[in-house]
């Protein structure tokens, strides 16, 4: 997998309270490209962070409906990847972000 494809697949780490709790159990959350597959995410994480991935789950998060000056609109949705690593391996998400 080329470096360009890796950088296009993994957009950013998703930082939240839930993600911090999951990190304690060796599971990390990333925002990924809308067309990314589980195999793409697995290859990108393994190559970028030099770790072994056990499992990948993908979630499509729909954007919230919002209004601005009496006009209805919506925020953009995103695709998140929940990546579980093999026991004993970790990622320092803040350093690579």
C-alpha angles and dihedrals in degrees: 000000000000123000091244092056092047092052090046093049098048107050102172143322112269107235116200141122091265091051090051091053091048091050088064088062095048094261123124133191125220134178106234138186115281092241095047118123129207090257091052092050092046093051093045095050093044093050098040099045099025094233137124116252119215101184141000127201123185126207129187107214112201117223119252121255109244137171129217121189092345093309120119119229141145138231119245116268124232140207116232129196122208106204122193116198129210113270113280098025126106140181125218095216095180093057096052096039 
